[in-house]
Each structure stands twice: as structure tokens, then as C-alpha cells.
Amino acid sequence: MRVFKFGGASVKDAHAVRNLKKVLTTQGMVSGVLVISAMGKTTNALEKVVDAYFENVDWQVWLADVFENHKNIIQELLPSDESLLLAIEQLFLEVQFFLERNKSPYRPFVYDQVVSLGELVSTTIISYFLNAEGITNEWLDVRECIKTNAQYQEGIVDWQETQRRIEQIDNNTLFVTQGFIGSDENGFTTTLGREGSDYSAAIFAYGLSAESMTIWKDVPGVMTADPRYFPEAKLITEMTYEEAIEMAYFGASVIHPKTLQPLKQKNIPFFVKSFLYPELEGTSVKSTVETKMPESLILKQNQQLLSISSKDFSFIAENHLSVIFNLLSAKRIKFSLLQNSAISLMLCVEDKFHHLPELLEELAPDFRVHCQENLYLLTIRNIAIEDIARYKEGKNIYLEQMTHNTLQLVYAPQSNI
């Protein structure tokens, strides 16, 4: 049984949905699991609904706009299918009723109940369309399969219960299901973290001991760099799980950081291919490869550099580190790079959930903290010694670190990329 994952760009409009059908046909996909994201920028639009709700402004306008966008896609794909339109209207009404009656002030909980609508709607439309086009499938509510704790916006998977449920799936059926979402023990919707659909697909692949898993992207496969910033980027045709995990950890956007571990545990072949050119080989991720890995560049923007020292100039010892890292965990702030000396600690962090001001306030009584914002973090994997000076040239560097074959540079955005 194979698992395919299609992201938002691959289902952004009616033309893209028709192309998805073409990919399935060329790949001979008649059974397996299709894990599908929200269409295009729907998640961003639904985040605006949540923002409006908490700002006490007219969130209904934003929600109605999302509905109209999907209604237009339905009109292009299945203009005479009233049952599909009714099904979509029902999903939007459920979110509307939730927001009208909700008493919880906890934003992450509200976020998950609202933003998950994107995946539920996209998969409903695509399931109806594929059935109408002769590709028989069943719509599967992923919340009945992937169970998590109640850590909203970044749910932690209950692997035992999730595998028990996924194992019950019929191997002879093609299922259309959602990425990014699950549910807690009380049945409330949870999300697995932004861009978590890759992870969803890996969970299904693990639970099914799948024949393979393929992520369909708008790029030829895993590249040596993001072509938007590095036009000289080239395709990596094969790589090990370990190298892919390292690249994901350092921030390579083509693979979600949590995706690789479950696949590696069961040695499930993993492919990254282009939905625009499905006949091309793409990138194969496996246990061993024969080719030498090329230099690869990973650029992360909107980074903050924290310089932390004790107020009495004492050593940054284990007790200090414990306080700092416990606060980072509590505020869900992840660090990408750290460097310490006897009396100071430097951390390059990413504040996805906008909790940095709270962190700085709680550190202030015991530490001197300087925060430099809006920086870049460039990671070069498999770097050649002779290239180190070239990558540092023309950059206003705040922090650099070299470990084995990896160079990391934190620098100001006005420098050369």
C-alpha cells in the first residue's frame, strides 16, 4: 500500500485538482492513502478568521470569503453536484456555530477548531471529484485515525492508539484524507504543527508499513538550496535518511522535520517528486546511497539572536541552563543554534508563536539579555574547506559555528545571502 501526500500548491485551484487526477493515473494509484492539505493559501485565510475573532471584529466576512473561494472551485469542477455544495456548506456552518458559541479564551484551542476546516473542505471536494472522474475512493476523517494529546497547535501523537486505528484500514481501497490534523481523547480537533501534512503522511505510512511514501511538490525534488534565493541550486537524486533528517532539522522547507523518523524506523522508501512532471525520478531517500552528498544550503529568515549572561558575572552553570531551557520549552520557542562561554550563552531562536516578549520578561530578573531581531541563519551542509571564506564574504556576521562538515552563520539581512 502506498501513501501519497499533496500539499496546498498541488490543489490550489480547479486546474491543479485536475492535475492531481493526472498524477494518480500516471502512477497507477488505485489503492492506498492520499493525504491532502488545504487548498492554496486557505490556512492563511483561516488564520485571519481566528485573528478577527480574538480582535472582536467581523470574522464572518473572512469566513464567507473562504467559502466563496471554494464554491468557485466547485463550480469549475462539478457545477451540477448539489450534494457536494451542501456538504461544504455544512462544514462551514459547523465552524460558524463553534465560533458563535465558543466560551474558551484559549487561542490555540480555537485555532485548531477553525483552521482545520481547510483540510476537511479540500479533501471533500477532491474525493467527490475523483469519484465523478471514475477514480473510486472513500473520504476518511483523519481525526478518527490520528490521536494526539491536547497540546493544541502542536499535538503529540499517541502512537499506540493511532497505529491500532490505522491498521484497520482496508488495503484494497483508495482513501482521501487530511494532513495536518488529528483529535484528542475528547474528540476535539488538534493540529500537528504548521506544515504538518508531511508528518501526517509519514504516520499513515508507518501505521500501514507502507510500500512507499511520496510527497508531491512544485519542485523537482530535494534541491541543494531554495531556488528562490540560490538560482544555482541542483537536484539531489538520492540521499540517506540521516542526511534528510539533518537537513530537515536545520530548516530545509521541502521536508517537515518530524517526517523522517517514522519512515526510517520501518525503512520505508521515501520519494520527493514534482506534481508538474510526475514522470521524472525526483529524490529518493533510503538507508544507504553510493553518491557523495553535495554542498547544500538552508536559509532561515526572521531569526532572533539572544545573548544571555548572569547579572553577577558568574559562570553560566547547569542551574542557569536549566532555567533558560525550561522557559524556552514553556514558551514553545525553538533554538536553531547555540554557543556558550564561561559567562554567556548565545541562542539563535525562532519565535513561531510570538512568545519572545514573555520569555525576555521572565529572564530579566536574573539575567542580562540582549536580543537582536530579524536575522538570517544560513546552514551549509557538507561544506568544502576551500568554500568557507566564500560563504562568509560580504556578510555582517553576528555568530558563526563550524561542526564537522557543517557551517552555520547568523547575519544581518542586508548582507549578501
Short mmCIF file of C-alpha atoms in Angstrom, two decimals:
data_model
loop_
_atom_site.label_atom_id
_atom_site.label_comp_id
_atom_site.label_asym_id
_atom_site.label_seq_id
_atom_site.Cartn_x
_atom_site.Cartn_y
_atom_site.Cartn_z
CA MET A 1 0.00 0.00 0.00
CA ARG A 2 1.41 3.40 -0.99
CA VAL A 3 0.94 6.79 0.66
CA PHE A 4 0.88 9.99 -1.43
CA LYS A 5 0.91 13.47 0.07
CA PHE A 6 -0.27 16.52 -1.89
CA GLY A 7 0.41 19.99 -0.47
CA GLY A 8 -1.56 23.19 -0.87
CA ALA A 9 0.16 24.25 -4.09
CA SER A 10 -0.79 20.97 -5.78
CA VAL A 11 -4.53 21.52 -5.11
CA LYS A 12 -4.71 25.33 -5.16
CA ASP A 13 -7.43 25.58 -7.85
CA ALA A 14 -9.56 23.54 -10.25
CA HIS A 15 -6.71 23.15 -12.75
CA ALA A 16 -4.44 21.81 -10.00
CA VAL A 17 -7.08 19.33 -8.85
CA ARG A 18 -7.40 18.02 -12.40
CA ASN A 19 -3.62 17.65 -12.48
CA LEU A 20 -3.78 15.61 -9.26
CA LYS A 21 -6.03 13.17 -11.10
CA LYS A 22 -3.44 13.01 -13.88
CA VAL A 23 -0.70 12.17 -11.36
CA LEU A 24 -2.79 9.37 -9.87
CA THR A 25 -3.45 7.96 -13.32
CA THR A 26 0.18 8.05 -14.41
CA GLN A 27 1.24 6.42 -11.13
CA GLY A 28 -1.42 3.71 -11.26
CA MET A 29 -2.74 4.66 -7.83
CA VAL A 30 -5.93 2.61 -7.35
CA SER A 31 -5.49 1.81 -3.65
CA GLY A 32 -3.60 3.48 -0.84
CA VAL A 33 -3.88 6.73 1.08
CA LEU A 34 -3.90 10.28 -0.31
CA VAL A 35 -3.02 12.80 2.39
CA ILE A 36 -4.07 16.25 1.18
CA SER A 37 -3.51 19.77 2.52
CA ALA A 38 -5.81 22.78 2.41
CA MET A 39 -6.13 24.43 -0.99
CA GLY A 40 -3.57 27.12 -1.80
CA LYS A 41 -3.40 29.79 0.90
CA THR A 42 -6.56 28.66 2.71
CA THR A 43 -4.75 28.09 6.01
CA ASN A 44 -3.50 31.69 5.98
CA ALA A 45 -7.03 32.92 5.26
CA LEU A 46 -8.47 30.88 8.13
CA GLU A 47 -5.79 32.26 10.45
CA LYS A 48 -7.23 35.70 9.63
CA VAL A 49 -10.63 34.40 10.77
CA VAL A 50 -9.06 33.46 14.11
CA ASP A 51 -7.31 36.84 14.36
CA ALA A 52 -10.57 38.68 13.67
CA TYR A 53 -12.40 36.55 16.24
CA PHE A 54 -9.96 37.43 19.01
CA GLU A 55 -9.80 41.08 17.93
CA ASN A 56 -13.60 41.28 18.19
CA VAL A 57 -14.06 42.32 14.58
CA ASP A 58 -16.23 40.86 11.84
CA TRP A 59 -14.77 37.36 11.42
CA GLN A 60 -17.85 36.27 9.41
CA VAL A 61 -16.64 38.33 6.44
CA TRP A 62 -13.32 36.48 6.35
CA LEU A 63 -15.05 33.10 6.69
CA ALA A 64 -17.51 33.94 3.93
CA ASP A 65 -14.62 34.87 1.65
CA VAL A 66 -13.00 31.46 2.20
CA PHE A 67 -16.32 29.79 1.42
CA GLU A 68 -16.71 31.74 -1.83
CA ASN A 69 -13.24 30.70 -2.97
CA HIS A 70 -14.09 27.04 -2.52
CA LYS A 71 -17.53 27.49 -4.06
CA ASN A 72 -15.86 28.89 -7.19
CA ILE A 73 -13.59 25.84 -7.42
CA ILE A 74 -16.62 23.55 -7.10
CA GLN A 75 -18.36 25.47 -9.90
CA GLU A 76 -15.39 24.72 -12.17
CA LEU A 77 -15.05 21.07 -11.22
CA LEU A 78 -18.58 19.80 -10.53
CA PRO A 79 -21.07 22.59 -11.30
CA SER A 80 -24.16 20.39 -11.13
CA ASP A 81 -23.29 18.44 -7.96
CA GLU A 82 -25.58 19.97 -5.33
CA SER A 83 -24.69 17.31 -2.76
CA LEU A 84 -21.05 18.46 -2.77
CA LEU A 85 -22.02 22.09 -2.26
CA LEU A 86 -24.32 21.08 0.62
CA ALA A 87 -21.51 19.06 2.22
CA ILE A 88 -19.15 22.05 2.03
CA GLU A 89 -21.79 24.43 3.38
CA GLN A 90 -22.28 22.08 6.35
CA LEU A 91 -18.55 22.15 7.17
CA PHE A 92 -18.52 25.96 7.13
CA LEU A 93 -21.68 26.11 9.26
CA GLU A 94 -20.04 23.90 11.87
CA VAL A 95 -17.17 26.36 12.22
CA GLN A 96 -19.59 29.29 12.31
CA PHE A 97 -21.65 27.66 15.07
CA PHE A 98 -18.47 26.87 17.01
CA LEU A 99 -17.28 30.49 16.95
CA GLU A 100 -20.72 31.82 17.85
CA ARG A 101 -20.99 29.52 20.89
CA ASN A 102 -17.37 29.12 21.98
CA LYS A 103 -16.59 30.08 25.60
CA SER A 104 -12.92 29.14 25.62
CA PRO A 105 -10.44 32.06 25.65
CA TYR A 106 -7.57 29.70 24.80
CA ARG A 107 -6.37 30.74 21.37
CA PRO A 108 -4.53 27.51 20.37
CA PHE A 109 -7.73 25.51 21.02
CA VAL A 110 -9.85 27.88 18.93
CA TYR A 111 -7.15 27.96 16.24
CA ASP A 112 -7.24 24.19 15.77
CA GLN A 113 -11.04 24.01 15.57
CA VAL A 114 -11.13 26.71 12.88
CA VAL A 115 -8.00 26.25 10.78
CA SER A 116 -8.59 22.50 10.35
CA LEU A 117 -11.58 23.44 8.16
CA GLY A 118 -9.21 23.92 5.21
CA GLU A 119 -8.19 20.27 5.04
CA LEU A 120 -11.72 18.98 5.63
CA VAL A 121 -13.06 21.07 2.75
CA SER A 122 -10.26 20.35 0.27
CA THR A 123 -10.45 16.59 0.78
CA THR A 124 -14.23 16.61 0.47
CA ILE A 125 -14.06 18.42 -2.88
CA ILE A 126 -11.29 16.18 -4.20
CA SER A 127 -12.96 12.97 -3.06
CA TYR A 128 -16.19 13.94 -4.85
CA PHE A 129 -14.28 14.99 -7.97
CA LEU A 130 -12.22 11.79 -8.19
CA ASN A 131 -15.31 9.62 -7.78
CA ALA A 132 -17.04 11.59 -10.53
CA GLU A 133 -13.99 11.03 -12.76
CA GLY A 134 -14.03 7.26 -12.23
CA ILE A 135 -11.28 7.05 -9.57
CA THR A 136 -13.19 5.25 -6.83
CA ASN A 137 -12.24 6.39 -3.34
CA GLU A 138 -13.52 6.82 0.19
CA TRP A 139 -13.27 10.03 2.21
CA LEU A 140 -11.60 9.30 5.54
CA ASP A 141 -11.82 11.60 8.57
CA VAL A 142 -8.22 11.61 9.82
CA ARG A 143 -9.44 12.58 13.29
CA GLU A 144 -10.72 9.00 13.62
CA CYS A 145 -7.19 7.71 12.95
CA ILE A 146 -4.53 10.07 14.30
CA LYS A 147 -4.95 10.56 18.04
CA THR A 148 -2.92 13.12 19.98
CA ASN A 149 -2.73 14.74 23.37
CA ALA A 150 -4.43 18.09 24.00
CA GLN A 151 -1.39 20.24 23.12
CA TYR A 152 -3.23 22.36 20.60
CA GLN A 153 -1.34 23.70 17.56
CA GLU A 154 1.36 21.06 18.06
CA GLY A 155 -0.32 17.85 19.17
CA ILE A 156 1.88 14.94 20.26
CA VAL A 157 0.84 11.68 18.62
CA ASP A 158 -0.39 8.74 20.67
CA TRP A 159 1.44 6.19 18.54
CA GLN A 160 -0.05 3.06 20.07
CA GLU A 161 -3.67 4.13 19.66
CA THR A 162 -3.00 5.73 16.26
CA GLN A 163 -1.38 2.59 14.88
CA ARG A 164 -4.22 0.43 16.21
CA ARG A 165 -6.72 2.57 14.29
CA ILE A 166 -4.69 2.87 11.08
CA GLU A 167 -4.12 -0.88 10.92
CA GLN A 168 -7.87 -1.35 10.46
CA ILE A 169 -7.80 0.41 7.06
CA ASP A 170 -8.76 -1.74 4.06
CA ASN A 171 -5.65 -2.28 1.92
CA ASN A 172 -7.73 -2.61 -1.25
CA THR A 173 -9.33 0.84 -1.05
CA LEU A 174 -8.15 4.28 -2.10
CA PHE A 175 -8.67 6.73 0.76
CA VAL A 176 -8.68 10.53 0.60
CA THR A 177 -7.81 12.03 3.98
CA GLN A 178 -6.47 15.18 5.59
CA GLY A 179 -2.99 16.22 6.52
CA PHE A 180 -2.04 18.42 9.48
CA ILE A 181 -4.87 17.43 11.84
CA GLY A 182 -5.88 14.80 14.41
CA SER A 183 -8.00 14.72 17.56
CA ASP A 184 -7.51 14.42 21.30
CA GLU A 185 -9.13 11.90 23.67
CA ASN A 186 -12.21 14.13 24.00
CA GLY A 187 -12.72 14.29 20.22
CA PHE A 188 -11.62 17.91 19.84
CA THR A 189 -9.61 18.66 16.72
CA THR A 190 -5.87 19.14 17.13
CA THR A 191 -3.19 20.15 14.65
CA LEU A 192 0.31 18.70 14.32
CA GLY A 193 2.14 21.98 13.73
CA ARG A 194 2.29 24.28 10.72
CA GLU A 195 3.22 22.41 7.53
CA GLY A 196 2.45 19.14 9.33
CA SER A 197 0.84 17.31 6.40
CA ASP A 198 4.13 15.57 5.54
CA TYR A 199 4.17 14.24 9.08
CA SER A 200 0.58 13.04 8.72
CA ALA A 201 1.56 11.04 5.65
CA ALA A 202 4.52 9.53 7.50
CA ILE A 203 2.23 8.49 10.34
CA PHE A 204 -0.02 6.64 7.88
CA ALA A 205 2.99 5.09 6.15
CA TYR A 206 4.32 3.87 9.49
CA GLY A 207 0.96 2.53 10.66
CA LEU A 208 0.39 0.68 7.39
CA SER A 209 4.02 -0.48 6.97
CA ALA A 210 3.58 1.09 3.55
CA GLU A 211 5.32 0.02 0.37
CA SER A 212 6.50 3.63 -0.07
CA MET A 213 5.62 7.25 0.64
CA THR A 214 5.78 10.07 -1.90
CA ILE A 215 5.49 13.81 -1.32
CA TRP A 216 4.36 15.70 -4.45
CA LYS A 217 5.85 19.21 -4.65
CA ASP A 218 6.15 22.04 -7.15
CA VAL A 219 9.93 21.47 -7.29
CA PRO A 220 11.75 18.54 -8.97
CA GLY A 221 12.69 17.04 -5.59
CA VAL A 222 15.06 17.90 -2.76
CA MET A 223 17.37 20.64 -4.01
CA THR A 224 20.80 21.69 -2.80
CA ALA A 225 19.21 25.04 -1.89
CA ASP A 226 15.98 27.01 -2.24
CA PRO A 227 15.97 28.12 -5.92
CA ARG A 228 14.21 31.36 -4.94
CA TYR A 229 17.36 32.51 -3.17
CA PHE A 230 20.04 30.38 -4.82
CA PRO A 231 19.40 30.06 -8.59
CA GLU A 232 22.32 27.65 -8.95
CA ALA A 233 20.51 25.02 -6.84
CA LYS A 234 20.59 21.47 -8.20
CA LEU A 235 18.55 18.34 -7.67
CA ILE A 236 19.75 15.76 -5.15
CA THR A 237 18.69 12.45 -6.72
CA GLU A 238 19.34 10.28 -3.68
CA MET A 239 20.17 10.78 -0.03
CA THR A 240 20.19 8.85 3.23
CA TYR A 241 17.56 9.16 5.95
CA GLU A 242 20.27 10.63 8.19
CA GLU A 243 21.15 13.38 5.73
CA ALA A 244 17.46 14.18 5.15
CA ILE A 245 16.87 14.34 8.92
CA GLU A 246 19.85 16.70 9.33
CA MET A 247 18.59 18.96 6.52
CA ALA A 248 15.07 19.00 7.98
CA TYR A 249 16.44 19.78 11.44
CA PHE A 250 18.40 22.74 10.08
CA GLY A 251 15.27 24.06 8.38
CA ALA A 252 15.03 22.66 4.84
CA SER A 253 11.44 23.53 3.93
CA VAL A 254 10.90 20.70 1.45
CA ILE A 255 10.70 18.11 4.25
CA HIS A 256 8.91 18.54 7.58
CA PRO A 257 11.32 17.86 10.49
CA LYS A 258 9.18 15.11 12.06
CA THR A 259 8.56 13.24 8.83
CA LEU A 260 11.69 11.13 8.56
CA GLN A 261 11.85 9.33 11.92
CA PRO A 262 8.80 7.06 11.50
CA LEU A 263 9.83 6.21 7.92
CA LYS A 264 13.38 5.34 8.97
CA GLN A 265 12.15 3.11 11.81
CA LYS A 266 10.46 0.80 9.30
CA ASN A 267 12.87 1.51 6.43
CA ILE A 268 10.02 2.74 4.21
CA PRO A 269 11.23 4.11 0.85
CA PHE A 270 10.52 7.83 0.62
CA PHE A 271 10.32 9.94 -2.53
CA VAL A 272 10.00 13.66 -3.21
CA LYS A 273 8.68 14.27 -6.73
CA SER A 274 7.19 17.01 -8.89
CA PHE A 275 3.43 17.01 -9.47
CA LEU A 276 4.15 19.10 -12.57
CA TYR A 277 6.43 16.43 -14.06
CA PRO A 278 5.42 13.16 -12.38
CA GLU A 279 7.43 11.10 -14.86
CA LEU A 280 10.73 12.50 -13.52
CA GLU A 281 12.63 10.49 -10.90
CA GLY A 282 12.74 13.16 -8.17
CA THR A 283 14.63 12.43 -4.96
CA SER A 284 14.86 9.02 -3.31
CA VAL A 285 15.54 8.84 0.44
CA LYS A 286 16.84 5.48 1.69
CA SER A 287 19.19 3.79 4.14
CA THR A 288 22.36 3.88 2.04
CA VAL A 289 23.49 5.72 -1.09
CA GLU A 290 26.56 5.39 -3.26
CA THR A 291 26.97 9.01 -4.31
CA LYS A 292 28.79 11.67 -2.28
CA MET A 293 26.46 14.31 -0.88
CA PRO A 294 26.89 17.77 -2.47
CA GLU A 295 27.03 21.02 -0.55
CA SER A 296 23.51 22.07 0.46
CA LEU A 297 22.39 25.48 1.71
CA ILE A 298 19.50 26.07 4.09
CA LEU A 299 18.38 29.63 4.75
CA LYS A 300 16.09 30.56 7.65
CA GLN A 301 14.79 34.09 7.93
CA ASN A 302 13.19 36.04 10.80
CA GLN A 303 15.60 34.68 13.39
CA GLN A 304 16.39 36.27 16.75
CA LEU A 305 19.78 36.12 18.45
CA LEU A 306 19.70 36.14 22.26
CA SER A 307 22.84 36.96 24.24
CA ILE A 308 22.27 35.88 27.84
CA SER A 309 24.61 36.40 30.81
CA SER A 310 24.20 36.31 34.58
CA LYS A 311 23.86 39.67 36.30
CA ASP A 312 26.66 38.94 38.77
CA PHE A 313 29.04 37.75 36.02
CA SER A 314 29.08 34.25 37.50
CA PHE A 315 29.53 31.23 35.26
CA ILE A 316 26.59 30.10 33.15
CA ALA A 317 26.29 26.80 35.01
CA GLU A 318 23.86 23.89 34.91
CA ASN A 319 21.32 25.64 37.15
CA HIS A 320 21.23 28.65 34.81
CA LEU A 321 20.91 26.48 31.72
CA SER A 322 18.05 24.56 33.34
CA VAL A 323 16.10 27.78 33.96
CA ILE A 324 16.71 29.08 30.43
CA PHE A 325 15.80 25.87 28.61
CA ASN A 326 12.73 25.24 30.76
CA LEU A 327 11.47 28.71 29.83
CA LEU A 328 12.19 28.10 26.14
CA SER A 329 10.17 24.88 26.33
CA ALA A 330 7.29 26.51 28.20
CA LYS A 331 7.11 29.32 25.63
CA ARG A 332 7.46 26.87 22.70
CA ILE A 333 10.44 28.78 21.34
CA LYS A 334 12.87 26.57 19.44
CA PHE A 335 16.55 27.31 19.04
CA SER A 336 18.49 26.53 15.87
CA LEU A 337 21.97 27.27 17.13
CA LEU A 338 23.64 27.76 20.50
CA GLN A 339 27.09 28.78 21.61
CA ASN A 340 28.27 29.29 25.17
CA SER A 341 31.27 30.65 27.01
CA ALA A 342 32.03 30.78 30.71
CA ILE A 343 29.74 33.73 31.42
CA SER A 344 27.37 33.96 28.46
CA LEU A 345 25.05 31.94 26.26
CA MET A 346 24.07 32.85 22.71
CA LEU A 347 20.95 31.34 21.16
CA CYS A 348 19.57 31.73 17.66
CA VAL A 349 15.82 31.19 18.06
CA GLU A 350 12.62 31.21 16.03
CA ASP A 351 9.52 32.67 17.69
CA LYS A 352 6.72 30.98 15.71
CA PHE A 353 4.11 31.56 18.40
CA HIS A 354 5.12 35.14 19.28
CA HIS A 355 6.07 34.39 22.90
CA LEU A 356 9.51 36.04 22.81
CA PRO A 357 8.44 39.18 24.75
CA GLU A 358 7.17 36.93 27.56
CA LEU A 359 10.45 34.99 27.58
CA LEU A 360 12.53 38.18 27.77
CA GLU A 361 10.39 39.50 30.61
CA GLU A 362 10.79 36.30 32.65
CA LEU A 363 14.55 36.16 32.07
CA ALA A 364 15.05 39.82 33.04
CA PRO A 365 15.13 39.43 36.88
CA ASP A 366 18.09 37.02 36.80
CA PHE A 367 19.89 37.64 33.51
CA ARG A 368 21.18 40.34 31.25
CA VAL A 369 19.61 39.68 27.87
CA HIS A 370 20.29 41.38 24.56
CA CYS A 371 18.02 40.48 21.63
CA GLN A 372 18.97 41.14 18.02
CA GLU A 373 15.95 40.61 15.76
CA ASN A 374 15.28 40.00 12.05
CA LEU A 375 18.41 37.99 11.27
CA TYR A 376 19.22 35.22 8.80
CA LEU A 377 20.61 31.81 9.66
CA LEU A 378 22.48 30.13 6.82
CA THR A 379 23.48 26.48 7.22
CA ILE A 380 25.86 24.88 4.71
CA ARG A 381 25.96 21.09 4.90
CA ASN A 382 28.86 19.04 3.50
CA ILE A 383 30.90 22.19 3.06
CA ALA A 384 34.30 22.03 1.40
CA ILE A 385 37.08 23.71 3.37
CA GLU A 386 38.01 25.90 0.42
CA ASP A 387 34.46 27.32 0.27
CA ILE A 388 34.25 28.60 3.86
CA ALA A 389 35.68 32.06 3.10
CA ARG A 390 33.41 32.44 0.05
CA TYR A 391 30.24 31.91 2.08
CA LYS A 392 31.37 34.36 4.77
CA GLU A 393 32.31 37.10 2.32
CA GLY A 394 30.18 40.26 2.37
CA LYS A 395 28.16 39.28 5.44
CA ASN A 396 27.76 41.18 8.69
CA ILE A 397 28.12 38.06 10.85
CA TYR A 398 26.87 38.04 14.46
CA LEU A 399 27.62 34.38 15.19
CA GLU A 400 29.30 31.52 13.38
CA GLN A 401 29.82 27.89 14.22
CA MET A 402 31.63 25.08 12.44
CA THR A 403 30.96 21.45 13.39
CA HIS A 404 32.46 18.62 11.35
CA ASN A 405 31.19 19.33 7.81
CA THR A 406 28.53 21.95 8.66
CA LEU A 407 28.99 25.73 8.81
CA GLN A 408 26.31 27.96 10.34
CA LEU A 409 26.25 31.74 10.04
CA VAL A 410 23.90 34.20 11.75
CA TYR A 411 24.00 37.54 9.96
CA ALA A 412 22.09 40.72 9.15
CA PRO A 413 19.62 40.52 6.23
CA GLN A 414 21.18 43.49 4.41
CA SER A 415 24.28 41.35 3.86
CA ASN A 416 24.81 39.14 0.84
CA ILE A 417 22.76 35.94 1.06
#
